[in-house]
Tab-separated table of C-alpha atoms in Angstrom:
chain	number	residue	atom	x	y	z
A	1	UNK	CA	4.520	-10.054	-11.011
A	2	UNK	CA	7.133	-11.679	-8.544
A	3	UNK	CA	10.867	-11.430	-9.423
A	4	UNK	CA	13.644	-12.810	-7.271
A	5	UNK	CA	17.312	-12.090	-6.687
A	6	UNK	CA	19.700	-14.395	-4.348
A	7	UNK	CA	22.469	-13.329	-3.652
A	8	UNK	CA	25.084	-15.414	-1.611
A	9	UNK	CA	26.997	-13.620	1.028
A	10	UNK	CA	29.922	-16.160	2.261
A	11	UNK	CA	31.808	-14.969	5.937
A	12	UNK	CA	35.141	-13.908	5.702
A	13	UNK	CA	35.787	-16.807	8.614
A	14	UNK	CA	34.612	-19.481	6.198
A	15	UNK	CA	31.799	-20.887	9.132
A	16	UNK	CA	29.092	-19.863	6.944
A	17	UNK	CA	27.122	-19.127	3.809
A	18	UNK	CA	24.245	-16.767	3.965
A	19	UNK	CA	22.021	-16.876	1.229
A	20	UNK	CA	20.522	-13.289	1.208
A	21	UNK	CA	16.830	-13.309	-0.949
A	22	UNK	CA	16.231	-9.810	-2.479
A	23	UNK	CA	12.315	-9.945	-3.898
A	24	UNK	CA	9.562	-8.195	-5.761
A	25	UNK	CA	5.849	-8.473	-6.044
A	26	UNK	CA	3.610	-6.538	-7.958
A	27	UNK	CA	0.177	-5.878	-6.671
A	28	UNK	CA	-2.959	-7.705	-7.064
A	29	UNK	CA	-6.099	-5.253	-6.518
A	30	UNK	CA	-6.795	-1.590	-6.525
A	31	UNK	CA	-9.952	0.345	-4.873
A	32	UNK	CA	-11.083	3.755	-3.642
A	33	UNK	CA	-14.277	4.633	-1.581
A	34	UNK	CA	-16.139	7.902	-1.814
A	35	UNK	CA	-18.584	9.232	1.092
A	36	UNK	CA	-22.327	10.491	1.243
A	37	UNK	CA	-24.418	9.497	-1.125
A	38	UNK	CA	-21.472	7.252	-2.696
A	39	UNK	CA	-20.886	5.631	0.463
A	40	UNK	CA	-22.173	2.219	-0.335
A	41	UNK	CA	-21.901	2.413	-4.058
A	42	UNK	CA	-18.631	0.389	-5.517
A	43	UNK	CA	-16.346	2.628	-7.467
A	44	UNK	CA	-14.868	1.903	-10.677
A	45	UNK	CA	-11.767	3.201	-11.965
A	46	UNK	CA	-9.213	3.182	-14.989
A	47	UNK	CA	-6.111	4.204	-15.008
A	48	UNK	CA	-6.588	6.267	-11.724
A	49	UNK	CA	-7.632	5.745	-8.371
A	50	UNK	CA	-9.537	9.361	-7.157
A	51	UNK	CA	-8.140	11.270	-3.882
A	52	UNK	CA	-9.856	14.144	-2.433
A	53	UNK	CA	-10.020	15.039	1.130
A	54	UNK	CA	-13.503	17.014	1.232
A	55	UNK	CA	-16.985	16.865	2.948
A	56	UNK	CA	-20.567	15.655	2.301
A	57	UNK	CA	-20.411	13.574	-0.914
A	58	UNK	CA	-16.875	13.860	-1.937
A	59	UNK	CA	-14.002	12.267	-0.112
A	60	UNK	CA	-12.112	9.906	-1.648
A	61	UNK	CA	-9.814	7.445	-0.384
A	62	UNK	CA	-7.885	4.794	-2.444
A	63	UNK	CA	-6.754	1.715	-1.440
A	64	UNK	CA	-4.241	-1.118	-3.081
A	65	UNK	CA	-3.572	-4.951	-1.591
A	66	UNK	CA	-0.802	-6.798	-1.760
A	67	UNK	CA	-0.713	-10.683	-1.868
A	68	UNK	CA	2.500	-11.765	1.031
A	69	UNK	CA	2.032	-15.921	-0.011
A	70	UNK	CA	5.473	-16.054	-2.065
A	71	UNK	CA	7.098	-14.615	0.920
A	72	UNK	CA	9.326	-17.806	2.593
A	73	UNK	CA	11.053	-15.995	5.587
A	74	UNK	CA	11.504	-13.399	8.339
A	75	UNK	CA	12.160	-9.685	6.150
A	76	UNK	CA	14.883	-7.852	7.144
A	77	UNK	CA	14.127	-4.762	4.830
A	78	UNK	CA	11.340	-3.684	2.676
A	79	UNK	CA	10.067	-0.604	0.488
A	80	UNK	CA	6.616	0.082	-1.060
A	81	UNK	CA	6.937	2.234	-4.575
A	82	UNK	CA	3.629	4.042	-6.047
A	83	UNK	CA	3.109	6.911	-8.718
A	84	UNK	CA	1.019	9.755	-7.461
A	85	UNK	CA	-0.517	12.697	-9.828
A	86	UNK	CA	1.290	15.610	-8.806
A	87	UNK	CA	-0.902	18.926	-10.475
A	88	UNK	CA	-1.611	20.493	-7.407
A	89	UNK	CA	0.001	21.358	-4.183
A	90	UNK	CA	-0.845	18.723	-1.471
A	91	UNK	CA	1.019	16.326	0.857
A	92	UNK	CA	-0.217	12.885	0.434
A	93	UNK	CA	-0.320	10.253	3.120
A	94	UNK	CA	0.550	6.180	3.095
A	95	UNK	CA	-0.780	3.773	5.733
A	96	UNK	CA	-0.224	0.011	6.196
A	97	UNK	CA	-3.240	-1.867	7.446
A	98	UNK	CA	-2.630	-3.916	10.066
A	99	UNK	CA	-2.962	-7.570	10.760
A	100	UNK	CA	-5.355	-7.499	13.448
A	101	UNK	CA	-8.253	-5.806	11.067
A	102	UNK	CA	-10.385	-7.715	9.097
A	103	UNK	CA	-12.077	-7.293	5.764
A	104	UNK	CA	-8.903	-8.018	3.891
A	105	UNK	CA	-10.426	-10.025	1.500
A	106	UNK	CA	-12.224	-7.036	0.130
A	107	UNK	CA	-12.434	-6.473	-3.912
A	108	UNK	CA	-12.025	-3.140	-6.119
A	109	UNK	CA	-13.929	-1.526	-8.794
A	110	UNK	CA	-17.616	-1.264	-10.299
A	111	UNK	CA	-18.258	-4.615	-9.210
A	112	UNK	CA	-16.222	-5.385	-5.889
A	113	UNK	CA	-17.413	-5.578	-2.605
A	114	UNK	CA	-14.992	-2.452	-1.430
A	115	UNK	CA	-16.977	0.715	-0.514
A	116	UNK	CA	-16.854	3.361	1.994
A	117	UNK	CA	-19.539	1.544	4.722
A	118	UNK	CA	-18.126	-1.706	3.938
A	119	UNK	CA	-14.550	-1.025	4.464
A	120	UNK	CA	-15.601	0.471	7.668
A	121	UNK	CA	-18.032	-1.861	8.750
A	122	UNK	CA	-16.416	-5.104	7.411
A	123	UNK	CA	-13.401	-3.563	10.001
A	124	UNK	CA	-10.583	-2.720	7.699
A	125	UNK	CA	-10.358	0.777	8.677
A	126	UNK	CA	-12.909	4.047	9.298
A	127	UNK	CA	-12.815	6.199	6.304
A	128	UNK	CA	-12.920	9.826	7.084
A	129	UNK	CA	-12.626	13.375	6.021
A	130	UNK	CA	-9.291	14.560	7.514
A	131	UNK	CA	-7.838	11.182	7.960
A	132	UNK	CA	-4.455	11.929	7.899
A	133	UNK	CA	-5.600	13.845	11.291
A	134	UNK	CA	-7.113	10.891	12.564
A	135	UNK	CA	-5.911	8.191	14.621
A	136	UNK	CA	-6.926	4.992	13.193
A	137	UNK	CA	-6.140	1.991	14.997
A	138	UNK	CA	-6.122	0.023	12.185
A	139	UNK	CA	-3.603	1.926	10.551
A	140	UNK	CA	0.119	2.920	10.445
A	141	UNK	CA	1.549	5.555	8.827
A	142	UNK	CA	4.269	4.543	6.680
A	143	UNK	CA	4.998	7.594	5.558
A	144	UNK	CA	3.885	11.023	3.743
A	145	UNK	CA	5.302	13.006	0.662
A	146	UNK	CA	4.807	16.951	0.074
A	147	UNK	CA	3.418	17.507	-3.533
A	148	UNK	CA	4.805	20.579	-5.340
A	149	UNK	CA	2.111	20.923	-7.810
A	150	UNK	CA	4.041	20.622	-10.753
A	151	UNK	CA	2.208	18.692	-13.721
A	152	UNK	CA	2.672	14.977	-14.660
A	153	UNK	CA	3.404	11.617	-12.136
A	154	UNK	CA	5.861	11.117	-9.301
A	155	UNK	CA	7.332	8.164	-8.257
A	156	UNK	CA	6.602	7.615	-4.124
A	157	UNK	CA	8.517	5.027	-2.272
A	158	UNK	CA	8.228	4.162	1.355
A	159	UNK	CA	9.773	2.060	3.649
A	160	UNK	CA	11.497	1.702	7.381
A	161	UNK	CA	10.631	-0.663	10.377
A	162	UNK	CA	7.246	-0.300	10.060
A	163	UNK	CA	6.622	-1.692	7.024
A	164	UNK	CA	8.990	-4.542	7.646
A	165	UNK	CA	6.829	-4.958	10.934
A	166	UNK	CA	3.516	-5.450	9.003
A	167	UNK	CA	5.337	-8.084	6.840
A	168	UNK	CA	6.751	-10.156	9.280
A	169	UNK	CA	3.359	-10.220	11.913
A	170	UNK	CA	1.603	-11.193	8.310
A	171	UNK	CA	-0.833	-14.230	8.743
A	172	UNK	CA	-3.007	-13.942	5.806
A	173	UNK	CA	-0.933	-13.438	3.174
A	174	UNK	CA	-2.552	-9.925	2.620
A	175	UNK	CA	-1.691	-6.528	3.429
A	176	UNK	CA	-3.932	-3.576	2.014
A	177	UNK	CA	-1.734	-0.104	1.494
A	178	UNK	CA	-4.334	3.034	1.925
A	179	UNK	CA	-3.694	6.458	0.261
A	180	UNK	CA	-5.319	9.842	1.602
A	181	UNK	CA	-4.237	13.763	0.846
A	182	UNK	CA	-4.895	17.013	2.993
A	183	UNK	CA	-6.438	19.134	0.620
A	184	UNK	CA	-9.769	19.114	-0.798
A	185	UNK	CA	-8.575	18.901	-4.915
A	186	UNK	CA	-9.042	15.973	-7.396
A	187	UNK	CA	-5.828	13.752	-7.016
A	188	UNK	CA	-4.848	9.884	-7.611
A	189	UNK	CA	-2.613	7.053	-7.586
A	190	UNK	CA	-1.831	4.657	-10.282
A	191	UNK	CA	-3.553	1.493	-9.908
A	192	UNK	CA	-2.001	-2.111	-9.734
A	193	UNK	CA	-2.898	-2.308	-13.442
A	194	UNK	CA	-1.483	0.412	-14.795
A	195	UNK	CA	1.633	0.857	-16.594
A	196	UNK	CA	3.144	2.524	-14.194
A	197	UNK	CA	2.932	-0.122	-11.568
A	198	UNK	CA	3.276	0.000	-8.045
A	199	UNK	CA	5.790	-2.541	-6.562
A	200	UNK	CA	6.311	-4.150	-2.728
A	201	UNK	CA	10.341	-4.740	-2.496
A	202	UNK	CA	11.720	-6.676	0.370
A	203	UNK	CA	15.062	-8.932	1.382
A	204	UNK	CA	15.388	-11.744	3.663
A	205	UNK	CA	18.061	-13.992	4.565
A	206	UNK	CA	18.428	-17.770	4.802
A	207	UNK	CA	21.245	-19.777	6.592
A	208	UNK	CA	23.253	-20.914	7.890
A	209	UNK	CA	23.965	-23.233	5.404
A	210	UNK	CA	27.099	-25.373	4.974
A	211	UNK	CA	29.631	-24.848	1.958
C-alpha cells in the first residue's frame, strides 16, 4: 500500500512555495532464516516470522523488504513501524541493510530463494548467533526496543538519520529491514501480510516553485 499527503508550506516573505510530500508504503516481502540443519532449507511462515537467538539448529532471524520505486525525491525524515510478540522478556534489535550489499532481490517463505547460507553467501548479510553482538558491515542498527514480557503485540517504530541515510543512498529501489533478539526464547514479528502491517513513513520536500 502507498498513501500520500502534500502539504503546501508557503514563506511568510511570499518568495516561495514549498510543497512538503509526507508518504507511506507498506511492505512487499517477509522472510526468516534458521541455522544448522535448517540452514539451506526455505522457511515458511503465517502470520509470524520466528526469532530466537540460540545455537546449533535453532537461530532464527527474520527479515522484511521494502520496495523505495514510488519515492520521487531527497527524504528529509523517515520512520519504520513493526509489531513484535512481546511474551517474554527480551530486547529486540532493528538493522537497515545497506546499499552496497547484494542479494536484495532475495524472496520469503516455503518457496523463496531466502535462507540462512544464501543470505550470507548471496552477500546480504552473515547470519549469526549473537548478532546483535556482532559487527556486520552490511548492517546498521536502527535501533533496539527492551521487551517487558507482558502478553500480546507491541507496536515498534524506528527512525533518525540513519534510516533517512539508507533512503536517500538508495539505488535499487530496495531496502531489506532485519530483526534479531538477545535471548534464546521463541519470538516474532508480524509479517508484511498480516493485519497488523508494518509501514515505512517518510517526508520530502519539493520547490521552489512559483505562486
Amino acid at each position: 500500500m502507498h498513501a500520500r499527503k502534500i502539504l503546501q508550506l508557503i514563506t511568510i516573505a511570499g518568495i516561495m512555495t514549498i510543497n512538503v510530500h509526507a508518504e507511506s508504503l507498506g511492505l512487499v516481502d517477509s522472510a526468516f532464516v534458521r541455522s544448522g540443519s535448517y540452514a539451506d532449507t526455505a522457511q515458511s511462515w503465517g502470520t509470524t516470522l520466528a526469532l530466537k537467538n540460540a545455537g546449533g539448529d535453532n537461530c532464527r532471524i527474520a527479515m522484511m523488504k521494502a520496495d523505495l520505486s514510488s519515492i520521487s525525491g531527497p527524504v528529509d525524515s523517515a520512520s519504520f513501524s513493526f509489531y513484535s510478540k512481546d511474551d517474554l522478556a527480551h530486547t529486540l534489535y532493528v538493522y537497515g541493510v545497506k546499499e552496497t550489499a547484494a542479494f536484495e532481490n532475495w524472496t520469503g517463505g516455503g518457496s523463496g530463494n531466502a535462507t540462512w547460507n544464501s543470505v550470507s553467501s548471496g552477500g546480504l548479510f552473515t547470519p549469526q548467533e549473537d548478532l546483535y553482538l556482532a559487527t556486520d558491515p552490511n548492517l546498521v542498527l536502527l535501533g533496539s526496543q527492551a521487551m517487558s514480557g507482558a502478553a500480546g503485540d507491541v507496536q515498534i517504530t524506528v527512525s533518525g538519520p540513519d534510516l533517512v541515510d539508507l533512503l536517500n543512498n538508495d539505488a535499487d529501489n530496495l531496502l531489506t529491514f532485519v530483526f534479531a533478539i538477545d535471548a534464546n526464547i521463541n519470538s516474532a514479528v508480524r509479517p508484511h501480510s498480516h493485519a497488523k502491517a508494518p509501514g515505512l513513513e517518510f517526508t520530502y520536500g519539493t520547490g521552489p516553485a512559483p505562486f
